[in-house]
Coordinates of C-alpha atoms in Angstrom, one line a residue:
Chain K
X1 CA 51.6 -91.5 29.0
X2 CA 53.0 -90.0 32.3
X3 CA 56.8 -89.7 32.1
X4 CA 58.4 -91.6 35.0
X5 CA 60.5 -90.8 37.8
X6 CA 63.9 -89.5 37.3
X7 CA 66.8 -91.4 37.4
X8 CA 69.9 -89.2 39.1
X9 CA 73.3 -90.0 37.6
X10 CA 75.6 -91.9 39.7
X11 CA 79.4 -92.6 39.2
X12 CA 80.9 -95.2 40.5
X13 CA 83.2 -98.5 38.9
X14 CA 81.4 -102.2 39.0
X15 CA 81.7 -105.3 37.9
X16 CA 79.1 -108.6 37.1
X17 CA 78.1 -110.7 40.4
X18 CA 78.7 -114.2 39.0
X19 CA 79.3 -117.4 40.5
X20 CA 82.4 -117.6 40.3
X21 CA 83.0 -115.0 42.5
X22 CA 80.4 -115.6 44.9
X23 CA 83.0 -116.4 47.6
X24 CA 85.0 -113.2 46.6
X25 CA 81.9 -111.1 47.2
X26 CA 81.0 -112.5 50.4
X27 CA 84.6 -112.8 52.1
X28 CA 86.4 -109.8 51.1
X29 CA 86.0 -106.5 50.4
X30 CA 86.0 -106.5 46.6
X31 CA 87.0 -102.8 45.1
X32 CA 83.9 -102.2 43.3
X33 CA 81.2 -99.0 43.9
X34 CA 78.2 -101.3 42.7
X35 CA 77.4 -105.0 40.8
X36 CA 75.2 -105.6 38.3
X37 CA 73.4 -109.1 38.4
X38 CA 71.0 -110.7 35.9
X39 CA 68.0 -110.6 36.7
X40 CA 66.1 -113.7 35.5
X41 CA 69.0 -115.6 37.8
X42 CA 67.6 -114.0 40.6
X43 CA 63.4 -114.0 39.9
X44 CA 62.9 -117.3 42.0
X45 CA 61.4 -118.4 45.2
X46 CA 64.0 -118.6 47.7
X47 CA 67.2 -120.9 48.3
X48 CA 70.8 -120.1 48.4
X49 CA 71.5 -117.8 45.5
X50 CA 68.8 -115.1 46.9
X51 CA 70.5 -115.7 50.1
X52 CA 73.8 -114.6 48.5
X53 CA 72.3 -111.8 46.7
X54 CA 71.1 -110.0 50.3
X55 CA 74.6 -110.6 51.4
X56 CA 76.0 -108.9 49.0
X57 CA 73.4 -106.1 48.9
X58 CA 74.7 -105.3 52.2
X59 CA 78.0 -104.0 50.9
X60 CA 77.1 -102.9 47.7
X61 CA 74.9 -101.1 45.5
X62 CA 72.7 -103.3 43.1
X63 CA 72.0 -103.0 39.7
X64 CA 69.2 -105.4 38.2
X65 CA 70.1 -106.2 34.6
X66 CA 67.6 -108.1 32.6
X67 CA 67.5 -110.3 29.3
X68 CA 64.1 -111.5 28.7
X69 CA 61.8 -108.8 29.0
X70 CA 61.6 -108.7 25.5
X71 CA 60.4 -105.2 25.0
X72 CA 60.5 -105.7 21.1
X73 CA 57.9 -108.3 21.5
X74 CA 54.6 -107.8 19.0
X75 CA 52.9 -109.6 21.2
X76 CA 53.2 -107.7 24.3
X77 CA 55.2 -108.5 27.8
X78 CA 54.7 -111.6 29.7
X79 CA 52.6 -110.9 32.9
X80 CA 54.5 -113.3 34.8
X81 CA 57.9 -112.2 34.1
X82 CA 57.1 -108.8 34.9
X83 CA 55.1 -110.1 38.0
X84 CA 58.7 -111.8 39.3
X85 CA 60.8 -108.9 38.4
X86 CA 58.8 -106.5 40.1
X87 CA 59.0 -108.7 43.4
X88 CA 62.9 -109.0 43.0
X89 CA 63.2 -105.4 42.3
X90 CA 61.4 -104.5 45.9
X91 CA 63.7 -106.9 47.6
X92 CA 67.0 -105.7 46.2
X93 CA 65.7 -101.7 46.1
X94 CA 68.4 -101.6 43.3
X95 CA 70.4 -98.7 41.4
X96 CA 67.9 -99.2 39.0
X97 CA 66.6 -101.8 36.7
X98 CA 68.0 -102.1 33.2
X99 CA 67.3 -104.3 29.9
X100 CA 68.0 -104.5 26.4
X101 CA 66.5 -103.0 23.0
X102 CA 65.1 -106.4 21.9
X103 CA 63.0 -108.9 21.1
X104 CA 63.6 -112.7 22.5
X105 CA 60.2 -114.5 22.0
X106 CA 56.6 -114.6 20.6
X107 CA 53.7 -115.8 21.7
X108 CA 55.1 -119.7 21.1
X109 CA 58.3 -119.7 22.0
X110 CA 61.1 -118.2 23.6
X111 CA 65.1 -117.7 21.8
X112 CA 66.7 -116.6 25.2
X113 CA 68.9 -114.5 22.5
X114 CA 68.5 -110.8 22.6
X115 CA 67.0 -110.7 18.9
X116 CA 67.3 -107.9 16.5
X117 CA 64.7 -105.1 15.8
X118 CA 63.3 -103.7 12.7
X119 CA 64.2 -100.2 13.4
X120 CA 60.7 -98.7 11.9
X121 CA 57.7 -96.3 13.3
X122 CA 55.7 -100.1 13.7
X123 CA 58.3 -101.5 15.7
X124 CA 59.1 -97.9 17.7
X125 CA 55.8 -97.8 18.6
X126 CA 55.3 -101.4 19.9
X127 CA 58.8 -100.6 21.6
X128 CA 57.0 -97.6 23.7
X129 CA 54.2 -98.9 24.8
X130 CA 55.9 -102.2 26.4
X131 CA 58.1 -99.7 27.8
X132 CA 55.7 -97.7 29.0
X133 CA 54.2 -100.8 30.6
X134 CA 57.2 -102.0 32.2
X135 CA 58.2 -99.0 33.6
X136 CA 54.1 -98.3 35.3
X137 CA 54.3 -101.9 36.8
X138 CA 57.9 -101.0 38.2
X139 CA 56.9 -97.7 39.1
X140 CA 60.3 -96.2 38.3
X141 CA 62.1 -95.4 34.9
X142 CA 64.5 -98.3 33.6
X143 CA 67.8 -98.5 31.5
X144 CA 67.7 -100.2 27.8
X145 CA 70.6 -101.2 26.4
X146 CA 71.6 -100.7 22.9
X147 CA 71.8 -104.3 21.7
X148 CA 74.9 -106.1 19.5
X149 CA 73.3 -107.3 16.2
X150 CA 74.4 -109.4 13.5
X151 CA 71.8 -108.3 10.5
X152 CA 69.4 -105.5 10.0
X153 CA 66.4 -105.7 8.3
X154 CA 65.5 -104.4 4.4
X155 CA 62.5 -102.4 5.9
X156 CA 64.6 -100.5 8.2
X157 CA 63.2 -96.9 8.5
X158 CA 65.6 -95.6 11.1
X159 CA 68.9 -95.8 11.9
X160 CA 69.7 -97.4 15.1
X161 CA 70.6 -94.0 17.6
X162 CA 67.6 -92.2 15.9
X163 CA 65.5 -94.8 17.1
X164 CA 67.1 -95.1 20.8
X165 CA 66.3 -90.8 20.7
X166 CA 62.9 -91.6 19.5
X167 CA 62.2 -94.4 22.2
X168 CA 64.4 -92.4 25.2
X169 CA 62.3 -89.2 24.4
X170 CA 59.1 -90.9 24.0
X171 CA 59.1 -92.9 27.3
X172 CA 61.2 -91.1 29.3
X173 CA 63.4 -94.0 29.9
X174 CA 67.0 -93.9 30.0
X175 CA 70.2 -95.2 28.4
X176 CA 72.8 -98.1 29.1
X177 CA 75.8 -97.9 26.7
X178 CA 77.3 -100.9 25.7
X179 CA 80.4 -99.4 24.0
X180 CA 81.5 -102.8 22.6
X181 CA 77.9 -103.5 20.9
X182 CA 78.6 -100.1 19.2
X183 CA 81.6 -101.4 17.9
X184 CA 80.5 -104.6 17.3
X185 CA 77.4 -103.1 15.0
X186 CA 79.2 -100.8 13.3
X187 CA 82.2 -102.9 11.9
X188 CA 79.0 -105.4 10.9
X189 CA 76.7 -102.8 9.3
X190 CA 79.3 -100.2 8.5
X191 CA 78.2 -97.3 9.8
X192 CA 80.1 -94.3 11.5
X193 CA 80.7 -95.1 15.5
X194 CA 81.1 -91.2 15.6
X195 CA 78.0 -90.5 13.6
X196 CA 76.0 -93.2 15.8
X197 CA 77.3 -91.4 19.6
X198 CA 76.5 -88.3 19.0
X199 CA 72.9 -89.1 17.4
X200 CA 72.6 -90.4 20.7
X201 CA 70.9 -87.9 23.4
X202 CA 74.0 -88.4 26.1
X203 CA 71.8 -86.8 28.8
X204 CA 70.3 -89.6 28.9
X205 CA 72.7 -92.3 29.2
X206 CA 73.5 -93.7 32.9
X207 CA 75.7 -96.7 32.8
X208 CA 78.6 -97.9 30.2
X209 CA 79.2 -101.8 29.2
X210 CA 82.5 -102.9 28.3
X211 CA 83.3 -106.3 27.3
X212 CA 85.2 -108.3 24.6
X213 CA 83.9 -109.7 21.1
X214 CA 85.0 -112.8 19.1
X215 CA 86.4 -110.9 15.9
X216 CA 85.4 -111.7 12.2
X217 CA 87.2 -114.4 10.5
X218 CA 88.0 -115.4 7.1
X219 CA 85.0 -117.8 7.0
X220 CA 82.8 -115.5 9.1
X221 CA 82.5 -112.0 8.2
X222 CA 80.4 -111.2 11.0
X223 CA 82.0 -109.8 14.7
X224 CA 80.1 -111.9 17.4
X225 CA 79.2 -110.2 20.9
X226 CA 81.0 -112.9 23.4
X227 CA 81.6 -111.5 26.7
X228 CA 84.6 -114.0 26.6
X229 CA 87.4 -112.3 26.6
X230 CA 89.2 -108.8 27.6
X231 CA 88.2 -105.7 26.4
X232 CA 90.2 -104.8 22.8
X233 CA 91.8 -101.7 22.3
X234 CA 89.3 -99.9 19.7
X235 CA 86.8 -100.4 22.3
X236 CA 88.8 -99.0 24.9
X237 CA 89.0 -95.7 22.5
X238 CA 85.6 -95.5 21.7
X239 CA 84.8 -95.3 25.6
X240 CA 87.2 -92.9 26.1
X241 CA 85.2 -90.8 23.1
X242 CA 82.0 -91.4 24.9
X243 CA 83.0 -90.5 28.3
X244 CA 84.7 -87.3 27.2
X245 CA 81.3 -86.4 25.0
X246 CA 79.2 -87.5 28.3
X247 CA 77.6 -84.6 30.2
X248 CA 77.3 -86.5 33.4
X249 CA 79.5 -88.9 35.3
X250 CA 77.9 -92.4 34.5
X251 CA 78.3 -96.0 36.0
X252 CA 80.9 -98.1 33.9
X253 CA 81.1 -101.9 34.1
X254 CA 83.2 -104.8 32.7
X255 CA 80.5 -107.9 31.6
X256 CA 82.1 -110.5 31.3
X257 CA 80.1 -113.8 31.4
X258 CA 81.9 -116.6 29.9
X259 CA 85.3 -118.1 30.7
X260 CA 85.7 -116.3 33.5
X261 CA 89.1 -115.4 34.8
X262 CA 90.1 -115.0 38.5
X263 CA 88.5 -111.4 40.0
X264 CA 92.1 -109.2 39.8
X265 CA 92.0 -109.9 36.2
X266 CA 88.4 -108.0 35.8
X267 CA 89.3 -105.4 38.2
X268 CA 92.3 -104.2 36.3
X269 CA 90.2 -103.8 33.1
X270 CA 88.0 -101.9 35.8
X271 CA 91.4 -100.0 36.7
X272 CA 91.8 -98.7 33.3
X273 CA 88.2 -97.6 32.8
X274 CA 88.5 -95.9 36.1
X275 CA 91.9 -94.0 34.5
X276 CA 90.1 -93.6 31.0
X277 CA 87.4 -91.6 33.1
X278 CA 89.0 -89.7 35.1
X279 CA 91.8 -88.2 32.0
X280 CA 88.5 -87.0 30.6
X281 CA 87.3 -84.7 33.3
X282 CA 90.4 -83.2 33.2
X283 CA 90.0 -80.0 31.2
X284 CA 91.9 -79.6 28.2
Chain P
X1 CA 52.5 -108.5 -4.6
X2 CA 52.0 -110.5 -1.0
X3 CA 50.0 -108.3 1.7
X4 CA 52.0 -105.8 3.9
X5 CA 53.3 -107.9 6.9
X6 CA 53.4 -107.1 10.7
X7 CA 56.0 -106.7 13.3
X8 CA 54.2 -109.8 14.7
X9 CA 54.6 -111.6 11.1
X10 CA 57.8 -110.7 11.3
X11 CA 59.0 -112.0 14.2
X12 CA 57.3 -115.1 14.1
X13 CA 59.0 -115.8 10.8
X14 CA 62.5 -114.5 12.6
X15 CA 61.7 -117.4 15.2
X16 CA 61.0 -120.0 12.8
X17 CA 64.1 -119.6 11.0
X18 CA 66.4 -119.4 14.3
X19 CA 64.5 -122.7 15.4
X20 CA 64.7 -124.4 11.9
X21 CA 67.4 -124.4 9.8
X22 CA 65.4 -125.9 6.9
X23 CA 62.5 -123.0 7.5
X24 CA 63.0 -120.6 4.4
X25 CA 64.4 -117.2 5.2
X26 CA 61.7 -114.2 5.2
X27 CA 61.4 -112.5 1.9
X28 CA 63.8 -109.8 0.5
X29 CA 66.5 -111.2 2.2
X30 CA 70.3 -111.0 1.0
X31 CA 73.0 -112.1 1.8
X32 CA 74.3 -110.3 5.0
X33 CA 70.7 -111.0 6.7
X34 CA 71.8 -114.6 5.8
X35 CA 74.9 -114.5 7.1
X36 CA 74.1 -113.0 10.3
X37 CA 71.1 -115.0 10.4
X38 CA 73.2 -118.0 11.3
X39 CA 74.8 -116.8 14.1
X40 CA 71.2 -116.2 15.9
X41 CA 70.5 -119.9 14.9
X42 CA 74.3 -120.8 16.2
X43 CA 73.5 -118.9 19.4
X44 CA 70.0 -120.2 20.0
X45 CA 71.6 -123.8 20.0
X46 CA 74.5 -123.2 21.7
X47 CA 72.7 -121.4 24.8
X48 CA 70.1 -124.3 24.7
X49 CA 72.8 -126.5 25.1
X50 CA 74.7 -124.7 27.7
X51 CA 71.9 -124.3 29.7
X52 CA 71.5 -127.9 29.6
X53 CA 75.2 -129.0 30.4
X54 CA 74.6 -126.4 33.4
X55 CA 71.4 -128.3 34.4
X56 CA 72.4 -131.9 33.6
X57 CA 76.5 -131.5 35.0
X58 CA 76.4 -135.0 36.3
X59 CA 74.6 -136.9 33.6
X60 CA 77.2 -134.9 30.7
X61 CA 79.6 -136.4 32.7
X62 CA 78.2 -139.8 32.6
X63 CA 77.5 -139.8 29.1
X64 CA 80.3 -138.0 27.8
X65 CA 80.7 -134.4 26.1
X66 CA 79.8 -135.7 22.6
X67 CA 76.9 -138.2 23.5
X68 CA 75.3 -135.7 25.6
X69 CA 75.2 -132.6 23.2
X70 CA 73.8 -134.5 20.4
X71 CA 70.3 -135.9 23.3
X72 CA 70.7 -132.1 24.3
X73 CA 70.4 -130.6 20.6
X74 CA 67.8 -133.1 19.7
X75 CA 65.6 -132.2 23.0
X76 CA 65.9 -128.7 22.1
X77 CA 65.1 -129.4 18.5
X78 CA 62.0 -131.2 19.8
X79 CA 61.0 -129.3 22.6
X80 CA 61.6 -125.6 22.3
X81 CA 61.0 -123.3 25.0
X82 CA 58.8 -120.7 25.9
X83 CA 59.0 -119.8 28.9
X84 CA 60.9 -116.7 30.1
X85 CA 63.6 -118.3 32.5
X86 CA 66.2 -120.7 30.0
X87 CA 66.4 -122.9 33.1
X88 CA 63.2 -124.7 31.8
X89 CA 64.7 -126.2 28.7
X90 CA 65.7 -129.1 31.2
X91 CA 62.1 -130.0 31.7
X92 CA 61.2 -133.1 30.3
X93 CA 65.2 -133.8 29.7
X94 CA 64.8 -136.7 32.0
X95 CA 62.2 -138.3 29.2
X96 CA 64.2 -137.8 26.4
X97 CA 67.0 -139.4 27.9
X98 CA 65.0 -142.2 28.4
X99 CA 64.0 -142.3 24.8
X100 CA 67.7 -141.6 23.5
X101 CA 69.2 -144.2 25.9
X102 CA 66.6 -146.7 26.5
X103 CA 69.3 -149.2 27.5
X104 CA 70.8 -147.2 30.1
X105 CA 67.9 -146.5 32.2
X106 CA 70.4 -145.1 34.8
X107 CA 70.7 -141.9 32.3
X108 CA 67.2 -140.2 32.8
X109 CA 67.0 -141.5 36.2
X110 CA 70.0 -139.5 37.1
X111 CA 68.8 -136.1 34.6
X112 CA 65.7 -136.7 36.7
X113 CA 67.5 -136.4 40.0
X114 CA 69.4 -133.6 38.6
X115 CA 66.4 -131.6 37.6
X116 CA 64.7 -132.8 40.9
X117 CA 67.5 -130.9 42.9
X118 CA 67.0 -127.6 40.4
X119 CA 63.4 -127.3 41.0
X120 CA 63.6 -127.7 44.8
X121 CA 66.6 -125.9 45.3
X122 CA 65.4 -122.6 44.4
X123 CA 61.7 -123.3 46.2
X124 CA 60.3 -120.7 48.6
X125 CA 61.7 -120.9 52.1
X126 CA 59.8 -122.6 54.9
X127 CA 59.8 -123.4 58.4
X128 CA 60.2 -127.1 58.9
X129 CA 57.4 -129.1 61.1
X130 CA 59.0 -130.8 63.9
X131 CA 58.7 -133.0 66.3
X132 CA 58.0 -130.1 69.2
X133 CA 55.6 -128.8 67.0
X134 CA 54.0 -132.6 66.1
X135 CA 53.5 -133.3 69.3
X136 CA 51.1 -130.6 70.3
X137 CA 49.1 -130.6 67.0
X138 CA 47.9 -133.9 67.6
X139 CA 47.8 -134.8 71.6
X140 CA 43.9 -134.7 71.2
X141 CA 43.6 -136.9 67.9
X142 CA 41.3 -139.7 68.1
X143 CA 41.5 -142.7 65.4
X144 CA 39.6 -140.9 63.0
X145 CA 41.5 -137.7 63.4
X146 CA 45.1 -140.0 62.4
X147 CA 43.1 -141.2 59.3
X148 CA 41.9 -138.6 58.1
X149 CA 45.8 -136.1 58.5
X150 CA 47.0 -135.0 55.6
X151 CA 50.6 -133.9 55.1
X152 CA 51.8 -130.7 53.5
X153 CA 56.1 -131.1 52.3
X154 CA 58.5 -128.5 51.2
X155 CA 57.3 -127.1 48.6
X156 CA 58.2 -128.9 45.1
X157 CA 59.9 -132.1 46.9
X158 CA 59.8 -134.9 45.0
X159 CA 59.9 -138.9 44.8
X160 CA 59.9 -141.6 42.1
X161 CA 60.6 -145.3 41.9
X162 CA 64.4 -146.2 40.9
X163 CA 66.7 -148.4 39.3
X164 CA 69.9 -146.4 38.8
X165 CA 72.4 -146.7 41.9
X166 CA 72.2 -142.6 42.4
X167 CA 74.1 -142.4 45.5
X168 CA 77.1 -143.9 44.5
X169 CA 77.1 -142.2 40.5
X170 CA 76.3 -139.0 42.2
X171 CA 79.5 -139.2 44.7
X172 CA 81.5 -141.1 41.3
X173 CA 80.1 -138.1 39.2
X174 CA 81.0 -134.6 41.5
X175 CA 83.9 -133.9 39.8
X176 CA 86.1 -136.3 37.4
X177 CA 84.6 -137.9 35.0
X178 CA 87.3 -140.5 34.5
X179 CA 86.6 -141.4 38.4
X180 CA 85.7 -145.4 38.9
X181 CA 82.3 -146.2 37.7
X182 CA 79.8 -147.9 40.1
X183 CA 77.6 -150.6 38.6
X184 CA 74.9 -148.1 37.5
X185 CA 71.7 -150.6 38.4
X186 CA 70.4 -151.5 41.7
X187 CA 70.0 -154.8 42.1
X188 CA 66.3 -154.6 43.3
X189 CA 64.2 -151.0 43.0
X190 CA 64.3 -148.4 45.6
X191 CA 62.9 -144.9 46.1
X192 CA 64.5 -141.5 46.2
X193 CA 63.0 -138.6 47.8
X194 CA 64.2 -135.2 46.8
X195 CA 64.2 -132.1 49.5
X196 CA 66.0 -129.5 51.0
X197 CA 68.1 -129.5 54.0
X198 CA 68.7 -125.8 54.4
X199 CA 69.4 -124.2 51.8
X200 CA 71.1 -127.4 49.9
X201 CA 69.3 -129.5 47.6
X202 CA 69.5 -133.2 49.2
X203 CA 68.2 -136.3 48.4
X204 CA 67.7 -139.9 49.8
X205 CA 67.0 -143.5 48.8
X206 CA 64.2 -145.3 50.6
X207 CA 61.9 -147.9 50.3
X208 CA 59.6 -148.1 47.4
X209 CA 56.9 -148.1 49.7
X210 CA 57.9 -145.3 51.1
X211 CA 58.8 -143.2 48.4
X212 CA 54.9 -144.3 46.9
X213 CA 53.3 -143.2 50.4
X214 CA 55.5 -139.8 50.3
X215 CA 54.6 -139.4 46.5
X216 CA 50.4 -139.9 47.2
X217 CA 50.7 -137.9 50.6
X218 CA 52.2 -135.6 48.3
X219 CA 49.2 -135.4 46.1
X220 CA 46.8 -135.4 49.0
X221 CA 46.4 -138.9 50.4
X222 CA 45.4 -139.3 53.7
X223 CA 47.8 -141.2 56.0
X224 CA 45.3 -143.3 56.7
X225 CA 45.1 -144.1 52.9
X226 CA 49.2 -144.4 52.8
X227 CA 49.0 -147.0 55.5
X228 CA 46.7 -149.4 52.9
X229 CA 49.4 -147.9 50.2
X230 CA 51.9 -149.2 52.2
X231 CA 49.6 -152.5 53.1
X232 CA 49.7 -153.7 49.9
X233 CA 46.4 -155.1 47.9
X234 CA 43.5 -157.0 49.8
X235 CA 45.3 -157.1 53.1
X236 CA 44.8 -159.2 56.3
X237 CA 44.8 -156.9 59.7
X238 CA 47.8 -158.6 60.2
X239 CA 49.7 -157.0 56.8
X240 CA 47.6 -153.3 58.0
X241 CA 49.0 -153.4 61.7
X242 CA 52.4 -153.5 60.5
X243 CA 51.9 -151.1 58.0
X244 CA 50.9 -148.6 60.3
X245 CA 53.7 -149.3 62.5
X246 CA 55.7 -148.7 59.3
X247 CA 53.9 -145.7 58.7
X248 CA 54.7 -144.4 61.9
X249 CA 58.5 -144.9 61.6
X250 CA 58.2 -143.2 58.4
X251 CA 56.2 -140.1 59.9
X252 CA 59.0 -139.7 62.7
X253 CA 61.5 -139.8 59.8
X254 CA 60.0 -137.5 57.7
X255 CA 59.4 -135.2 60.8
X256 CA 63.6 -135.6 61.6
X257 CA 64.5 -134.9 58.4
X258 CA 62.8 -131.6 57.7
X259 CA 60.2 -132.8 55.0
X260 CA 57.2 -131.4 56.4
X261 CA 56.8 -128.1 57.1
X262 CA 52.7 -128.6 58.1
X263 CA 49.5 -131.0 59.0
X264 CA 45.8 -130.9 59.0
X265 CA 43.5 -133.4 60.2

């Protein structure tokens, strides 16, 4: 398969275009260097919230972020979905176009949760060649996120960053980081968050996630991905590890998609990754 | 030993245990898959639901928070989705409300007005077919030619025959749920006609004439064949003259208001 385009690293500090702030966006210059929007919200006819989504195009850089392209899918990707995407990606001309490293449906039905992968050759392989798909259709390369799981399976064959290298090198494609999902998988499987970034080919990563997690309790052992809350301090250190192990500047962003607060709450989160950042290009 | 299975075995078995708690967990399973396998099924419901509340703001309010997520889990439960876009586990909400609350017929006429607004909210733009532009297109029609026109409306507008006093639960309903209640019933049944003014989802009550002419214009009646719609059954020329003139008002209303966006003859 022909390796796509490039994708050229870009640095810059953004936040989520959500409702909420709709007004925010479109009346004031928010402090941000792109948004990232999700893209199934935005993969419809016409009406006011593709309206919105030109207006803030206007000031800001665009990055599509999907959830349903289900790139772990057996079965295949769905022609229409990739049919829609494509159309929204040539009106928005985006960053670039990112999803996730999952499955969310079969041929019947449809989870709208970003499922879990087998991480084995089978599943690798099905992985590419959606990928490889998706990315011909789009005509450019795309972003896939490193998902937040709550199992892994007994026929597991690779570990999680050894099958990212596998699927990044194979496809050409590139990374998105969600440093929370890390640390979210690695308190529920146990392995090393150290051992897990640097199996990770860094040259490859382009964007950074940050967000908050419901944490364990004593009837639920397992840390649930929430995007409810404020970034917690372990994660904060973790992305201060990544960005210092990073060989190129990258886009960071705070997700945060439930309950949520008033915008100068999310940009001083965005404040302190911007500070995290910038203490590790300083040389030591 | 059982035969090697498949990604595609695999997930399907995945699915079926998110969607059914009773479905038996894939084999070799522990513990920890367990565990974590009920926080896919608790997502899967709770998103379904969500998306839902999102959907259906008005008739949650209506029905209360409790009330409403148990109709919401049981139409997910019975209707899972499989399409790509979440928004379309509301379709069909409307008819399950209707099951789940058959003496409050008020609650899926209201999830279908709420749905209604959805679908036409996000339709493709068009130009709207006005008056000026009426005018023009049919100067040279003969008798024949106003028979035979057919109507095209903004794309996915619909209509349907009512009970439920909507415009005065959808005003109660905006905001506080605790607001004073209208009596929920009409007192005879009416029409509603769901469009787009703009870029704002918009609806109206008419006549259930009307709202039957707009609905089989809709599906490619003639207006010649809405004005015996509108006529009634085996009519005098009497009952067809003033259902033309009826038809006519309603033409120049529908042209007003922005419903049509195009003709043919």
């Amino acid at each position: 398969m022909q390796q796509p385009s490039t994708i050229a690293p870009f640095d810059g500090f953004g936040l989520g275009l959500r409702r909420t702030h709709y007004e925010d966006f479109l009346e004031s210059d928010v402090p941000v260097d792109f948004v990232e929007v999700i893209s199934e919200n935005y993969m419809i006819d016409g009406g006011r919230q593709l309206r919105i989504l030109d207006q803030v195009r206007e000031k800001h850089p665009v990055i599509l972020h999907g959830v349903s392209m289900s790139i772990g899918s057996a079965g295949g990707l769905d022609p229409d979905h990739l049919a829609k995407l494509k159309r929204l990606e040539r009106r928005v001309d985006p960053l670039w176009v990112s999803d996730h490293l999952c499955w969310t449906r079969t041929s019947a039905h449809n989870s709208h949760d970003l499922l879990p992968m087998p991480l084995t050759e089978e599943a690798l392989t099905a992985v590419c060649a959606n990928i490889d798909r998706a990315q011909n259709e789009l005509g450019r390369a795309m972003l896939f996120e490193n998902p937040s799981s709550y199992l892994t399976f007994p026929e597991d064959e690779l570990s999680e960053w050894q099958f990212l290298s596998e699927m990044a090198q194979r496809t050409g494609c590139y990374l998105l980081l969600d440093v929370n999902n890390i640390y979210v998988s690695a308190r529920n499987h146990g392995f090393s968050q150290d051992e897990y970034l640097a199996g990770l080919p860094l040259d490859r990563v382009r964007q950074i996630h940050l967000a908050g997690h419901d944490p364990a309790t004593d009837g639920r052992p397992v840390i649930i991905d929430t995007h409810d809350r404020a970034v917690v301090d372990g994660v904060w250190d973790l992305y201060a590890k990544a960005t210092a192990m990073l060989p190129q500047p990258v886009a960071t962003m705070i997700e945060r998609d439930e309950d949520i607060p008033p915008l100068p709450e999310l940009l001083a989160e965005l404040d302190r990754a911007r500070g995290i950042a910038s203490e590790a290009l300083v040389p030591a | 030993m059982s035969a090697r299975q498949t990604l595609a075995d695999r997930q399907a078995a995945f699915l079926r245990s998110v969607l059914d708690e009773d479905a038996p967990l894939p084999e070799g399973w522990g513990n920890s898959q367990t565990a974590g396998m009920s926080v896919y099924r608790g997502n899967y419901r709770s998103a379904l639901v969500g998306a839902l509340e999102n959907t259906f703001e008005r008739t949650a309010r209506y029905v209360g928070e409790g009330p409403f997520k148990k109709v919401a889990a049981h139409h997910a439960i019975a209707h899972p989705p499989s399409g790509w876009t979440i928004e379309e586990a509301g379709s069909g909400f409307d008819a399950t409300c209707a099951q789940l609350f058959a003496n409050n017929p008020e609650v899926a006429e209201l999830a279908w007005l709420e749905w209604a607004m959805l679908q036409v909210s996000n339709a493709p733009e068009t130009q709207p077919f006005g008056a000026s532009e009426f005018g023009p297109a049919t100067a040279e029609f003969r008798d024949e030619d106003w028979m035979g026109l057919q109507i095209e409306f903004q794309p996915r507008a619909s209509s349907r025959e009512v009970r439920a006093n909507l415009s005065a639960l959808w005003i109660a309903l905006e905001e506080d749920a605790s607001a004073d209640r209208p009596d929920p019933l009409l007192e005879m049944a009416k029409g509603c006609i769901v469009s787009r003014e703009g870029e704002l989802p918009t609806f109206q009550i008419v006549t259930t004439g009307t709202a039957r002419a707009f609905d089989a214009m809709q599906s490619g009646a003639s207006y010649g064949e809405a004005i015996m719609l509108l006529a009634g059954g085996d009519p005098d020329a009497e009952a067809i003259q003033q259902a033309a003139v009826q038809a006519g008002a309603m033409l120049g209303e529908w042209l007003n208001e922005g419903l049509i966006v195009g003709v043919k003859a």
